Structures are given as C-alpha cells and as structure tokens.
Amino acid sequence: MHPLVAADAVGLQRLLKAREVSATEITQAHLDRIADTDPHVSAFIRTLDQAALDHARDIDRRLSAGQEVGALAGLPLALKDILCTKGVETTCASRVLQHYRPPYDATVVRKLRQADAIVVGKANMDEFAMGSSCENSAFFPTRNPWDLERVPGGSSGGSVAAVAANDAPLGIGTDTGGSVRQPAALCGVIGVKPTYGLVSRFGLIAFASSLDQVGPIARAVPDAALLLEAIAGHDPRDATSIPTDVPDLHTTLEAGVEGLRVGVVSEFMGAGMSDGVRSVVTAAIDRLGALGAEVVDVSLPHAGYGVSAYYLIAPSECSSNLSRYDGVRYGLRVDGETTEQMMASTRDAGFGPEVKRRIMIGTYALSAGYYDAYYAQAQRVRTLIIRDYEAAYAGCDVLASPTSPTTAFKLGERAADPLSMYLSDVYTIPSNLAGAPALSLPVGLDDDGLPVGLQLMAPVLGEPVLFRAARALERELAIDSTPRGNGSLAQVAA
Ligand code: GLN
C-alpha cells in the first residue's frame, strides 16, 4: 500500500505543512487507491477525480504563494451521497433522485470546502439512509473490506468502507439510528454521532429530522476530532442548530481516563450479542479500568423499548419528509393520465421496498385514530429514555456498551427479514432518541477475524470527554485498522 494512503489525516497534514508532499500527490495517491480497490468494494456511487485534483492544485498554489489554507487542507474525504453538492448529482442512493443536481451546497459541504478538504467521491448508502447493511442502495451493495462477502453495515456503508479501504483518511456519514457507528464497528474504524444540533442539517436530505445527525468517520480519534471541529457550529439555516461554540476537542484529547467514571450499560450486555463481541468488548472495558477509570454498572431501564419507539418515530417523520418526491419538484417523473396517476407511478418506480415499507408504517402510525396509540406513545417512551440517560450521567462521565450485537454479517443474510436487520441498531438507537453524542471505536477482532466496536456515549454536548476517553483507549490498544485475512481486500488489492 502506498505510504500516503496508509497515513492518517494528522500525519498527512504534517507532511503537507513541512512541504514534504503536495496536496496533488496526496490526492493522486488516493485516486489511484480507489481505482484499485473500488472494483472490489463498491464504496462510491461516483468519484470526483477532476474536481479533487483541481482543488488539490489550488491548495498547492496557495501554499507556494504563502497564502492561507484551511484546517483540512489536502485531506481526501468520502462524502455520503445524502449531502447536497452544488451542481453535482446527489442521489441518496435512490432512483427517485437519480440525476438530481442540487442548486446549492449543504452547510457541511460548504464548511468542508472552506476547510480545503478534498472530496474524492460521493459514497454509497442505503436508500434514504434506511438500512443497516448498504444492501438497500438502489444501485449496488457495498462490500466490507475485511471480508468481501460480508456487508459493511449501513446506512453510511460507502463512506465507512472507503475509509477502511484506505481510499480516504476521512469520511462523512449520517446517523439517525446508528448509521455512522454501526458500519464503523463492522469495518473497524471510528464513527461518531455528535450531539443533535451540533452539526447543521441544512442541505442534508431528510430522513427523520428529529434524529438525523451528520458525523465524522476516520481511522484515528484525533482525525475524527479534527473533522468534527471543522463541520460543527451554529447555522441559522437549521432551526434545530444549537447556538453554541464549536467544541474544543483537542485541549483535553490526551488527558487520559484517570478519575473518569465509566458506566457499563447492563441492558446492553445481556442476551442477543455474539460471544466474540461480548469478550472483546468486556476486555476493552477492563483496559479502561486498568488505565485508571472507575468502571461501574449502570441501568437504562427503558432502553429496551428504543427500537420499538424508533420504528414508529423514524418512519412517521420519513412518511412526511418523503412526501416531497411527487414527480413535480425533484428528480424522477413517470408520466400518467392524471396528476394522481403520475405521482403514484413516480413514487412506485422511484422508491425501493424498504423505503415503501417505512412510508406505509409511518403513514399508519400518524393516521387519525392511531396517532395516540403509536406516534404519541413512542414520543412518551422517548422522554423516558432521555430521563434514563440523565439519571445515569448523574453518576458517570461516559457510558460504554458494544456498538453492534454482532460483527459483519454476510450479504443477503438479513435482507429478507426486516426485524433482524432492525435489531442491528438496538444499542445505537437510544442515543439518537436522547439527542446525545456517541462514538464507535475498534477494540479488537472476534474469532472470525472480524472487527468489534466499542460504543462510548456521553451527555449532550459532552464531546470533549467522549473523545478523551476514546483517545485513551485507542492509545492503549494500538489497533491495526488494516483489513486483512481470508476474503479481505488485502488478498485482491496490494
Ligand atoms: N438502521 C437504522 C434504520 O434503518 C438506522 C439508519 C440510520 O441511522 N440512518 O433506520
């Protein structure tokens, strides 16, 4: 593997600042890597080679002229195809948006460009971010670089697989119920769901607006911190954006965990998880104790209702948000005799089966006579979960659990059984319902040689302590994030 694609973002930054490499060289090395790996992994819906090289050359020109460059200068980044990019096709991996070219950039995209990150491509995903395997993409599934017969997780599977495959040191995903953390766990990289409202949703194509958050993906905690600092911040164009300063993650990043109280969520350590996940996660939590953290058991008594509440709230919001795809304003139109027929045919042809299932569940849950029994009840459960977290944080700085009950599963294994797919997110969904930050950190491999992720969670706006704990464990474990072993990318791409 080329040393420039093996390097992490902070390392590349150092080389660029010392003028030992150019942004063009960094970018070209990653585009070459994508050409090698993507025929096997299929992480990208579209690569942006020319735009990436143009941007890199402009950065090099500014560096030579002694001018300012941004905080992410020259760092390649895989962008989930759910964020609007001006003039560049943005599909949400849906036929209904195929060929849609947004007239504006999402705030996150604007910030990335201002920071001089190099967007190398638009990454594959489950259609409209609904799924946990990337198999719901209308175009093709993405494969896990650790085992090409397995899923990368989802819905941000493309961005995560790209980072795991060394196509880019940085990725951007979105997490509504686990879509950054679960694939990060399955592909052995770091994925973060920030506090709801910390990162702007303007220009993020909506799935479930009260849950959606944009989050960073990287192979090292300091890289993820760098990326989050670049995309966070108040945005008047997003009514739910928190009017707060960008969090300072770097001051305390290396402060260690001595004196921190880590609560192990007992409801997330019960039945349903694989033995491999249990033993690797337990060992990682023990290491936090050995590093000086005080490890205690905590309970989130209502967390077990999280999946049920989520699968009423998220589809309800989705059924409303996706009503805009009517063949009139965006993307696909299938003609019909009447307006109603045109709309029905457009939506029938444009949406895949999982998206249709969500729209139907949501429409039902919101309908007169059922609203109180389903949607309103789910919102009450959400409040109970928020209170559970508040009680847990009265005695703890961070909480810990597995990210996903299993390691990566085979393509097709859960595709026919929506419920087993939904249960992939049982440990991640409660943080979305609570609006609180959480991340997944690779902490080892199971007996099949597949990555296991530890989930760390923190109170609302607790990102500094979240990154601090993750960094301490990352340094202690010194995990090698290179996919290897039977059936992995290492066997087909040098
Ligand atoms: N897998 C969950 C779902 O299908 C979460 C998706 C997400 O976070 N976008 O809804």
Short mmCIF file of C-alpha atoms and ligand atoms in Angstrom, two decimals:
data_model
loop_
_atom_site.label_atom_id
_atom_site.label_comp_id
_atom_site.label_asym_id
_atom_site.label_seq_id
_atom_site.Cartn_x
_atom_site.Cartn_y
_atom_site.Cartn_z
CA MET A 1 0.00 0.00 0.00
CA HIS A 2 1.27 3.49 -0.87
CA PRO A 3 2.53 5.19 2.33
CA LEU A 4 0.36 8.25 1.64
CA VAL A 5 -2.83 6.17 1.70
CA ALA A 6 -1.71 4.26 4.78
CA ALA A 7 -1.15 7.53 6.69
CA ASP A 8 -3.78 9.09 8.91
CA ALA A 9 -5.05 12.63 8.41
CA VAL A 10 -2.90 14.24 11.11
CA GLY A 11 0.19 12.56 9.61
CA LEU A 12 -0.68 13.79 6.11
CA GLN A 13 -1.21 17.29 7.45
CA ARG A 14 2.24 17.25 9.00
CA LEU A 15 3.83 16.17 5.70
CA LEU A 16 1.92 18.84 3.79
CA LYS A 17 2.85 21.61 6.24
CA ALA A 18 6.52 20.61 6.04
CA ARG A 19 6.11 20.72 2.23
CA GLU A 20 7.39 17.15 2.01
CA VAL A 21 4.44 16.21 -0.17
CA SER A 22 1.94 18.24 -2.15
CA ALA A 23 -1.82 18.13 -1.90
CA THR A 24 -1.80 16.92 -5.51
CA GLU A 25 0.41 13.94 -4.62
CA ILE A 26 -1.81 13.05 -1.67
CA THR A 27 -4.92 13.30 -3.82
CA GLN A 28 -3.47 11.34 -6.73
CA ALA A 29 -2.33 8.54 -4.40
CA HIS A 30 -5.87 8.22 -3.05
CA LEU A 31 -7.50 8.34 -6.50
CA ASP A 32 -5.12 5.54 -7.58
CA ARG A 33 -6.06 3.59 -4.48
CA ILE A 34 -9.77 3.99 -5.29
CA ALA A 35 -9.11 2.73 -8.82
CA ASP A 36 -7.50 -0.39 -7.28
CA THR A 37 -9.98 -1.07 -4.51
CA ASP A 38 -13.37 0.13 -5.66
CA PRO A 39 -13.95 -2.61 -8.25
CA HIS A 40 -13.95 -4.94 -5.20
CA VAL A 41 -15.57 -2.76 -2.52
CA SER A 42 -18.02 -0.53 -4.47
CA ALA A 43 -17.88 2.23 -1.88
CA PHE A 44 -18.58 5.07 -4.31
CA ILE A 45 -21.62 5.95 -6.41
CA ARG A 46 -19.40 8.43 -8.20
CA THR A 47 -15.82 9.61 -7.83
CA LEU A 48 -14.90 13.24 -8.43
CA ASP A 49 -11.36 12.84 -9.77
CA GLN A 50 -11.11 16.03 -11.78
CA ALA A 51 -12.68 18.30 -9.17
CA ALA A 52 -10.48 16.72 -6.49
CA LEU A 53 -7.28 17.29 -8.47
CA ASP A 54 -8.30 20.86 -9.35
CA HIS A 55 -8.90 21.62 -5.69
CA ALA A 56 -5.57 20.00 -4.69
CA ARG A 57 -3.65 22.05 -7.26
CA ASP A 58 -5.28 25.21 -5.98
CA ILE A 59 -4.18 24.34 -2.43
CA ASP A 60 -0.62 23.74 -3.65
CA ARG A 61 -0.66 27.06 -5.49
CA ARG A 62 -1.79 28.87 -2.33
CA LEU A 63 0.83 27.09 -0.22
CA SER A 64 3.57 28.10 -2.69
CA ALA A 65 2.34 31.69 -2.59
CA GLY A 66 2.42 31.68 1.21
CA GLN A 67 -1.37 32.08 1.39
CA GLU A 68 -3.80 30.64 3.91
CA VAL A 69 -5.16 27.13 3.58
CA GLY A 70 -7.97 25.54 5.58
CA ALA A 71 -7.83 23.25 8.61
CA LEU A 72 -8.36 20.10 6.49
CA ALA A 73 -6.13 21.18 3.61
CA GLY A 74 -5.32 18.39 1.19
CA LEU A 75 -7.12 15.67 3.13
CA PRO A 76 -9.17 13.31 0.95
CA LEU A 77 -12.72 12.71 2.14
CA ALA A 78 -15.55 10.34 1.15
CA LEU A 79 -18.91 12.13 1.31
CA LYS A 80 -22.15 10.22 1.81
CA ASP A 81 -24.44 10.83 -1.15
CA ILE A 82 -27.13 12.27 1.11
CA LEU A 83 -25.49 15.70 1.39
CA CYS A 84 -26.27 18.21 -1.32
CA THR A 85 -23.36 19.20 -3.53
CA LYS A 86 -23.96 22.14 -5.84
CA GLY A 87 -24.22 21.04 -9.47
CA VAL A 88 -23.05 17.51 -8.62
CA GLU A 89 -25.53 14.63 -8.74
CA THR A 90 -26.84 13.80 -5.26
CA THR A 91 -28.93 10.63 -5.28
CA CYS A 92 -29.46 9.37 -1.72
CA ALA A 93 -28.92 6.01 -3.47
CA SER A 94 -32.50 6.28 -4.75
CA ARG A 95 -33.92 6.07 -8.25
CA VAL A 96 -36.25 8.93 -7.31
CA LEU A 97 -33.26 11.30 -7.06
CA GLN A 98 -31.07 9.79 -9.78
CA HIS A 99 -29.70 12.66 -11.90
CA TYR A 100 -30.77 15.27 -9.30
CA ARG A 101 -28.29 18.14 -9.21
CA PRO A 102 -28.83 20.38 -6.19
CA PRO A 103 -28.59 24.12 -6.79
CA TYR A 104 -26.68 24.64 -3.54
CA ASP A 105 -24.17 23.04 -1.15
CA ALA A 106 -25.18 21.66 2.24
CA THR A 107 -23.68 23.70 5.10
CA VAL A 108 -21.43 20.74 5.95
CA VAL A 109 -20.19 20.62 2.35
CA ARG A 110 -19.58 24.36 2.35
CA LYS A 111 -17.59 24.07 5.57
CA LEU A 112 -15.59 21.14 4.18
CA ARG A 113 -14.72 23.14 1.08
CA GLN A 114 -13.78 26.17 3.17
CA ALA A 115 -11.55 23.90 5.25
CA ASP A 116 -9.96 22.69 1.99
CA ALA A 117 -10.86 19.02 2.43
CA ILE A 118 -10.66 17.17 -0.89
CA VAL A 119 -13.97 15.47 -1.64
CA VAL A 120 -12.90 12.42 -3.68
CA GLY A 121 -16.35 10.97 -4.22
CA LYS A 122 -19.99 10.56 -3.27
CA ALA A 123 -20.32 7.39 -1.25
CA ASN A 124 -22.91 4.64 -1.47
CA MET A 125 -25.54 4.17 1.24
CA ASP A 126 -28.86 2.52 1.96
CA GLU A 127 -31.60 4.33 0.07
CA PHE A 128 -32.54 7.48 2.02
CA ALA A 129 -30.34 6.13 4.88
CA MET A 130 -32.86 3.41 5.69
CA GLY A 131 -30.97 0.25 6.46
CA SER A 132 -28.06 -1.33 8.29
CA SER A 133 -26.21 -3.13 5.50
CA CYS A 134 -25.93 -0.89 2.43
CA GLU A 135 -27.96 -3.52 0.57
CA ASN A 136 -30.89 -1.10 0.22
CA SER A 137 -28.96 1.08 -2.23
CA ALA A 138 -30.96 1.26 -5.47
CA PHE A 139 -27.69 0.88 -7.40
CA PHE A 140 -25.46 -1.82 -5.87
CA PRO A 141 -24.37 -3.08 -2.45
CA THR A 142 -21.06 -2.04 -0.91
CA ARG A 143 -18.78 -4.77 0.45
CA ASN A 144 -16.83 -4.97 3.69
CA PRO A 145 -13.06 -4.60 3.12
CA TRP A 146 -12.44 -7.18 5.89
CA ASP A 147 -14.47 -9.82 4.04
CA LEU A 148 -15.83 -9.00 0.61
CA GLU A 149 -18.69 -11.49 1.06
CA ARG A 150 -19.95 -9.52 4.04
CA VAL A 151 -21.82 -6.23 4.40
CA PRO A 152 -20.05 -3.08 5.59
CA GLY A 153 -23.07 -2.14 7.71
CA GLY A 154 -25.24 0.85 6.98
CA SER A 155 -26.59 3.13 6.13
CA SER A 156 -23.27 5.03 5.75
CA GLY A 157 -21.61 1.84 4.45
CA GLY A 158 -19.94 3.50 1.47
CA SER A 159 -18.19 6.28 3.44
CA VAL A 160 -17.10 3.82 6.10
CA ALA A 161 -15.86 1.15 3.66
CA ALA A 162 -13.92 3.86 1.80
CA VAL A 163 -12.11 4.90 4.99
CA ALA A 164 -11.48 1.24 5.95
CA ALA A 165 -10.14 0.54 2.43
CA ASN A 166 -7.69 3.48 2.68
CA ASP A 167 -9.49 5.27 -0.15
CA ALA A 168 -9.60 8.35 2.08
CA PRO A 169 -8.47 9.08 5.65
CA LEU A 170 -11.76 10.88 6.36
CA GLY A 171 -15.41 10.19 5.69
CA ILE A 172 -18.74 11.84 6.34
CA GLY A 173 -21.83 9.82 7.21
CA THR A 174 -25.17 10.46 8.83
CA ASP A 175 -26.58 8.71 11.86
CA THR A 176 -30.33 8.59 12.52
CA GLY A 177 -30.36 5.34 14.48
CA GLY A 178 -26.77 4.13 14.22
CA SER A 179 -25.81 4.66 10.59
CA VAL A 180 -22.33 6.00 11.32
CA ARG A 181 -21.49 3.92 14.40
CA GLN A 182 -22.76 0.51 13.27
CA PRO A 183 -20.86 0.42 9.94
CA ALA A 184 -17.80 1.88 11.70
CA ALA A 185 -17.95 -1.06 14.12
CA LEU A 186 -18.37 -3.60 11.30
CA CYS A 187 -15.46 -2.15 9.28
CA GLY A 188 -13.06 -1.48 12.17
CA VAL A 189 -12.92 2.32 12.01
CA ILE A 190 -14.06 5.23 14.18
CA GLY A 191 -17.51 6.68 13.68
CA VAL A 192 -19.11 9.48 15.65
CA LYS A 193 -22.69 10.63 16.12
CA PRO A 194 -22.45 14.15 17.54
CA THR A 195 -24.97 15.82 19.82
CA TYR A 196 -28.20 16.53 17.92
CA GLY A 197 -27.96 20.13 16.70
CA LEU A 198 -24.16 20.38 16.85
CA VAL A 199 -23.72 19.88 13.10
CA SER A 200 -26.02 21.64 10.65
CA ARG A 201 -28.67 19.63 8.80
CA PHE A 202 -29.11 22.30 6.12
CA GLY A 203 -28.73 20.52 2.78
CA LEU A 204 -28.81 17.09 4.39
CA ILE A 205 -31.60 15.19 2.63
CA ALA A 206 -34.05 14.48 5.44
CA PHE A 207 -34.99 11.01 6.67
CA ALA A 208 -36.15 11.57 10.27
CA SER A 209 -35.48 15.19 11.12
CA SER A 210 -35.60 14.90 14.91
CA LEU A 211 -32.92 12.18 14.82
CA ASP A 212 -30.66 12.85 11.80
CA GLN A 213 -27.10 13.99 12.57
CA VAL A 214 -24.02 14.26 10.35
CA GLY A 215 -20.94 12.58 11.78
CA PRO A 216 -17.23 12.05 11.11
CA ILE A 217 -15.52 8.77 10.16
CA ALA A 218 -11.76 8.19 10.46
CA ARG A 219 -9.10 5.62 11.30
CA ALA A 220 -7.77 7.57 14.30
CA VAL A 221 -9.51 9.50 17.08
CA PRO A 222 -7.52 12.76 16.57
CA ASP A 223 -8.54 12.68 12.88
CA ALA A 224 -12.20 12.33 13.82
CA ALA A 225 -11.80 15.23 16.27
CA LEU A 226 -10.24 17.41 13.58
CA LEU A 227 -13.11 16.67 11.22
CA LEU A 228 -15.82 17.28 13.81
CA GLU A 229 -14.30 20.65 14.76
CA ALA A 230 -14.40 21.60 11.07
CA ILE A 231 -18.08 20.74 10.47
CA ALA A 232 -19.64 21.71 13.83
CA GLY A 233 -21.11 25.07 14.70
CA HIS A 234 -24.29 27.07 14.76
CA ASP A 235 -26.12 27.50 11.46
CA PRO A 236 -29.02 29.95 11.26
CA ARG A 237 -30.35 27.95 8.28
CA ASP A 238 -31.09 24.95 10.52
CA ALA A 239 -33.76 25.77 13.11
CA THR A 240 -32.56 22.95 15.37
CA SER A 241 -28.90 24.02 15.28
CA ILE A 242 -27.61 24.71 18.79
CA PRO A 243 -26.31 28.26 19.28
CA THR A 244 -23.07 27.14 20.86
CA ASP A 245 -19.36 27.44 20.16
CA VAL A 246 -17.55 24.76 18.20
CA PRO A 247 -16.43 22.25 20.85
CA ASP A 248 -12.74 22.27 21.73
CA LEU A 249 -11.82 18.61 21.48
CA HIS A 250 -8.06 18.99 21.34
CA THR A 251 -7.28 20.61 24.70
CA THR A 252 -8.34 17.53 26.68
CA LEU A 253 -7.81 14.88 23.99
CA GLU A 254 -4.69 13.40 25.60
CA ALA A 255 -5.82 13.88 29.21
CA GLY A 256 -6.41 10.15 29.82
CA VAL A 257 -9.22 8.48 31.72
CA GLU A 258 -7.87 8.58 35.25
CA GLY A 259 -10.65 9.68 37.56
CA LEU A 260 -13.40 9.29 34.95
CA ARG A 261 -16.40 7.15 35.83
CA VAL A 262 -17.37 4.78 33.04
CA GLY A 263 -20.85 3.25 33.32
CA VAL A 264 -21.34 -0.11 31.65
CA VAL A 265 -24.96 -0.29 30.50
CA SER A 266 -26.29 -3.57 31.88
CA GLU A 267 -29.26 -3.68 29.46
CA PHE A 268 -26.76 -3.65 26.57
CA MET A 269 -24.69 -6.53 27.92
CA GLY A 270 -27.47 -9.13 28.06
CA ALA A 271 -28.65 -11.81 25.64
CA GLY A 272 -28.61 -11.30 21.89
CA MET A 273 -24.97 -10.45 21.39
CA SER A 274 -22.40 -12.81 19.94
CA ASP A 275 -19.79 -14.38 22.24
CA GLY A 276 -16.98 -12.75 20.25
CA VAL A 277 -18.45 -9.27 20.67
CA ARG A 278 -19.00 -9.87 24.37
CA SER A 279 -15.46 -11.00 25.12
CA VAL A 280 -13.71 -8.31 23.04
CA VAL A 281 -15.91 -5.54 24.47
CA THR A 282 -15.51 -6.78 28.04
CA ALA A 283 -11.72 -6.88 27.62
CA ALA A 284 -11.72 -3.30 26.28
CA ILE A 285 -13.78 -2.06 29.22
CA ASP A 286 -11.33 -3.80 31.58
CA ARG A 287 -8.49 -1.91 29.92
CA LEU A 288 -10.28 1.37 30.66
CA GLY A 289 -10.29 0.28 34.29
CA ALA A 290 -6.59 -0.57 34.13
CA LEU A 291 -5.93 2.92 32.76
CA GLY A 292 -7.44 4.43 35.90
CA ALA A 293 -11.11 4.86 35.05
CA GLU A 294 -13.63 3.79 37.64
CA VAL A 295 -15.86 1.22 35.95
CA VAL A 296 -19.38 0.83 37.37
CA ASP A 297 -22.61 -0.83 36.24
CA VAL A 298 -25.49 1.43 35.26
CA SER A 299 -29.02 0.80 34.12
CA LEU A 300 -31.06 2.43 31.36
CA PRO A 301 -34.33 0.71 32.25
CA HIS A 302 -36.30 1.91 29.21
CA ALA A 303 -33.57 1.47 26.59
CA GLY A 304 -35.07 -1.88 25.65
CA TYR A 305 -38.06 -0.01 24.18
CA GLY A 306 -35.75 2.08 21.99
CA VAL A 307 -36.09 0.00 18.82
CA SER A 308 -39.90 -0.06 19.10
CA ALA A 309 -40.14 3.68 19.67
CA TYR A 310 -37.63 4.40 16.89
CA TYR A 311 -39.54 2.31 14.35
CA LEU A 312 -42.61 4.46 14.97
CA ILE A 313 -40.92 7.87 15.22
CA ALA A 314 -38.45 7.49 12.34
CA PRO A 315 -40.98 6.10 9.80
CA SER A 316 -43.53 8.76 10.87
CA GLU A 317 -41.06 11.54 10.13
CA CYS A 318 -39.96 9.78 6.95
CA SER A 319 -43.53 9.50 5.66
CA SER A 320 -43.83 13.26 5.98
CA ASN A 321 -40.35 14.16 4.69
CA LEU A 322 -40.57 11.90 1.65
CA SER A 323 -43.93 13.28 0.52
CA ARG A 324 -41.96 15.89 -1.43
CA TYR A 325 -40.92 13.29 -4.04
CA ASP A 326 -44.04 13.71 -6.12
CA GLY A 327 -42.67 13.84 -9.66
CA VAL A 328 -43.18 17.60 -9.74
CA ARG A 329 -40.38 19.21 -7.83
CA TYR A 330 -37.46 16.78 -7.73
CA GLY A 331 -35.84 14.04 -9.72
CA LEU A 332 -37.81 11.26 -11.33
CA ARG A 333 -41.17 11.67 -13.06
CA VAL A 334 -43.17 8.81 -14.54
CA ASP A 335 -46.00 10.23 -16.64
CA GLY A 336 -49.63 9.21 -16.13
CA GLU A 337 -53.12 10.09 -17.37
CA THR A 338 -53.92 12.18 -14.32
CA THR A 339 -51.78 14.05 -11.80
CA GLU A 340 -52.60 11.44 -9.19
CA GLN A 341 -51.54 8.61 -11.50
CA MET A 342 -48.33 10.46 -12.36
CA MET A 343 -47.50 10.85 -8.64
CA ALA A 344 -48.39 7.25 -7.81
CA SER A 345 -46.36 5.85 -10.71
CA THR A 346 -43.40 8.09 -9.90
CA ARG A 347 -43.34 7.01 -6.27
CA ASP A 348 -43.89 3.36 -7.18
CA ALA A 349 -40.97 3.36 -9.61
CA GLY A 350 -38.77 5.71 -7.61
CA PHE A 351 -38.74 4.13 -4.14
CA GLY A 352 -37.33 0.73 -3.20
CA PRO A 353 -39.16 -1.80 -0.98
CA GLU A 354 -37.66 -0.71 2.36
CA VAL A 355 -38.49 2.95 1.76
CA LYS A 356 -42.06 2.00 0.82
CA ARG A 357 -42.34 -0.11 3.98
CA ARG A 358 -41.25 2.86 6.12
CA ILE A 359 -43.66 5.26 4.39
CA MET A 360 -46.54 2.83 4.99
CA ILE A 361 -45.65 2.24 8.65
CA GLY A 362 -45.28 5.98 9.24
CA THR A 363 -48.48 6.93 7.48
CA TYR A 364 -50.35 4.36 9.54
CA ALA A 365 -48.78 5.47 12.82
CA LEU A 366 -49.75 9.09 12.17
CA SER A 367 -53.28 8.43 10.93
CA ALA A 368 -56.35 9.62 12.81
CA GLY A 369 -57.32 7.13 15.49
CA TYR A 370 -53.86 5.58 15.69
CA TYR A 371 -51.74 8.66 16.39
CA ASP A 372 -52.17 8.49 20.18
CA ALA A 373 -51.65 4.74 20.35
CA TYR A 374 -48.50 4.71 18.23
CA TYR A 375 -46.73 8.00 17.49
CA ALA A 376 -47.62 9.83 20.70
CA GLN A 377 -46.87 6.73 22.78
CA ALA A 378 -43.46 6.40 21.13
CA GLN A 379 -42.72 10.03 21.98
CA ARG A 380 -43.55 9.31 25.63
CA VAL A 381 -41.12 6.39 25.58
CA ARG A 382 -38.53 8.72 24.11
CA THR A 383 -38.92 11.01 27.12
CA LEU A 384 -38.44 8.06 29.48
CA ILE A 385 -35.20 7.14 27.68
CA ILE A 386 -33.96 10.75 27.93
CA ARG A 387 -34.62 10.60 31.69
CA ASP A 388 -32.78 7.27 31.96
CA TYR A 389 -29.69 8.86 30.46
CA GLU A 390 -29.96 11.90 32.74
CA ALA A 391 -30.07 9.60 35.76
CA ALA A 392 -27.12 7.56 34.52
CA TYR A 393 -24.99 10.66 33.94
CA ALA A 394 -25.66 11.88 37.44
CA GLY A 395 -23.06 9.29 38.48
CA CYS A 396 -20.98 8.73 35.32
CA ASP A 397 -18.90 10.73 32.84
CA VAL A 398 -19.31 8.32 29.94
CA LEU A 399 -21.25 5.12 29.26
CA ALA A 400 -19.94 2.05 27.46
CA SER A 401 -21.52 -0.84 25.53
CA PRO A 402 -20.99 -2.82 22.36
CA THR A 403 -21.85 -0.82 19.23
CA SER A 404 -23.47 -3.75 17.44
CA PRO A 405 -24.61 -7.13 18.78
CA THR A 406 -22.67 -8.98 16.06
CA THR A 407 -19.74 -8.47 13.72
CA ALA A 408 -20.30 -8.08 9.96
CA PHE A 409 -22.90 -10.46 8.54
CA LYS A 410 -23.00 -11.98 5.07
CA LEU A 411 -24.58 -10.20 2.13
CA GLY A 412 -28.17 -11.41 1.83
CA GLU A 413 -28.22 -12.91 5.33
CA ARG A 414 -30.71 -10.46 6.85
CA ALA A 415 -32.14 -8.92 3.68
CA ALA A 416 -35.36 -10.96 3.78
CA ASP A 417 -36.01 -10.35 7.48
CA PRO A 418 -36.54 -6.66 8.30
CA LEU A 419 -36.83 -7.31 12.03
CA SER A 420 -33.42 -8.98 12.31
CA MET A 421 -31.98 -6.06 10.32
CA TYR A 422 -33.68 -3.52 12.62
CA LEU A 423 -32.16 -5.24 15.66
CA SER A 424 -28.65 -4.40 14.35
CA ASP A 425 -29.22 -0.98 15.92
CA VAL A 426 -30.51 -1.94 19.35
CA TYR A 427 -27.52 -0.39 21.15
CA THR A 428 -27.16 2.69 18.97
CA ILE A 429 -30.76 3.90 18.66
CA PRO A 430 -31.22 5.12 22.28
CA SER A 431 -28.52 7.82 21.84
CA ASN A 432 -30.36 9.18 18.81
CA LEU A 433 -33.62 9.26 20.74
CA ALA A 434 -31.83 11.14 23.54
CA GLY A 435 -30.01 13.52 21.16
CA ALA A 436 -26.75 12.68 22.90
CA PRO A 437 -23.32 12.04 21.39
CA ALA A 438 -21.79 8.59 20.97
CA LEU A 439 -18.97 7.00 19.04
CA SER A 440 -17.74 3.60 17.97
CA LEU A 441 -14.10 2.66 18.42
CA PRO A 442 -12.49 -0.53 17.05
CA VAL A 443 -11.28 -2.57 20.03
CA GLY A 444 -10.30 -5.95 18.56
CA LEU A 445 -11.28 -8.85 16.35
CA ASP A 446 -13.61 -11.77 17.01
CA ASP A 447 -12.71 -15.42 16.32
CA ASP A 448 -13.57 -14.98 12.64
CA GLY A 449 -11.05 -12.15 12.40
CA LEU A 450 -13.78 -9.51 12.04
CA PRO A 451 -13.69 -6.11 13.79
CA VAL A 452 -15.61 -5.43 17.00
CA GLY A 453 -16.62 -1.90 18.00
CA LEU A 454 -16.98 -0.45 21.50
CA GLN A 455 -19.63 2.23 21.84
CA LEU A 456 -18.85 5.14 24.15
CA MET A 457 -21.63 7.59 24.98
CA ALA A 458 -21.65 10.99 26.70
CA PRO A 459 -24.19 13.57 27.84
CA VAL A 460 -25.48 16.24 25.45
CA LEU A 461 -22.52 18.42 24.35
CA GLY A 462 -20.16 16.03 26.14
CA GLU A 463 -18.00 15.54 23.03
CA PRO A 464 -14.75 16.60 24.79
CA VAL A 465 -14.98 13.81 27.38
CA LEU A 466 -16.20 11.34 24.75
CA PHE A 467 -13.15 11.91 22.54
CA ARG A 468 -10.85 11.98 25.56
CA ALA A 469 -11.97 8.52 26.70
CA ALA A 470 -11.81 7.13 23.16
CA ARG A 471 -8.33 8.51 22.62
CA ALA A 472 -7.02 6.99 25.86
CA LEU A 473 -8.28 3.56 24.85
CA GLU A 474 -7.06 3.95 21.28
CA ARG A 475 -3.53 4.67 22.51
CA GLU A 476 -3.64 1.76 24.93
CA LEU A 477 -4.92 -0.80 22.40
CA ALA A 478 -2.95 0.40 19.36
CA ILE A 479 -5.31 -1.45 16.99
CA ASP A 480 -4.11 -2.10 13.45
CA SER A 481 -7.04 -0.97 11.30
CA THR A 482 -5.79 -2.52 8.04
CA PRO A 483 -8.28 -5.07 6.68
CA ARG A 484 -6.59 -8.46 6.46
CA GLY A 485 -7.27 -12.18 6.47
CA ASN A 486 -9.24 -14.60 4.32
CA GLY A 487 -11.56 -12.99 1.82
CA SER A 488 -10.37 -9.47 2.68
CA LEU A 489 -9.35 -6.65 0.39
CA ALA A 490 -5.69 -7.40 1.23
CA GLN A 491 -5.94 -10.54 -0.90
CA VAL A 492 -7.09 -8.72 -4.02
CA ALA A 493 -5.56 -5.21 -3.78
CA ALA A 494 -1.90 -4.76 -2.86
N1 GLN B 1 -30.58 1.19 10.52
C1 GLN B 1 -31.46 2.21 11.02
C2 GLN B 1 -32.61 2.38 10.07
O1 GLN B 1 -32.70 1.66 9.15
C3 GLN B 1 -30.71 3.48 11.22
C4 GLN B 1 -30.44 4.18 9.94
C5 GLN B 1 -29.72 5.49 10.12
O2 GLN B 1 -29.13 5.75 11.16
N2 GLN B 1 -29.83 6.32 9.11
O3 GLN B 1 -33.42 3.23 10.22
#
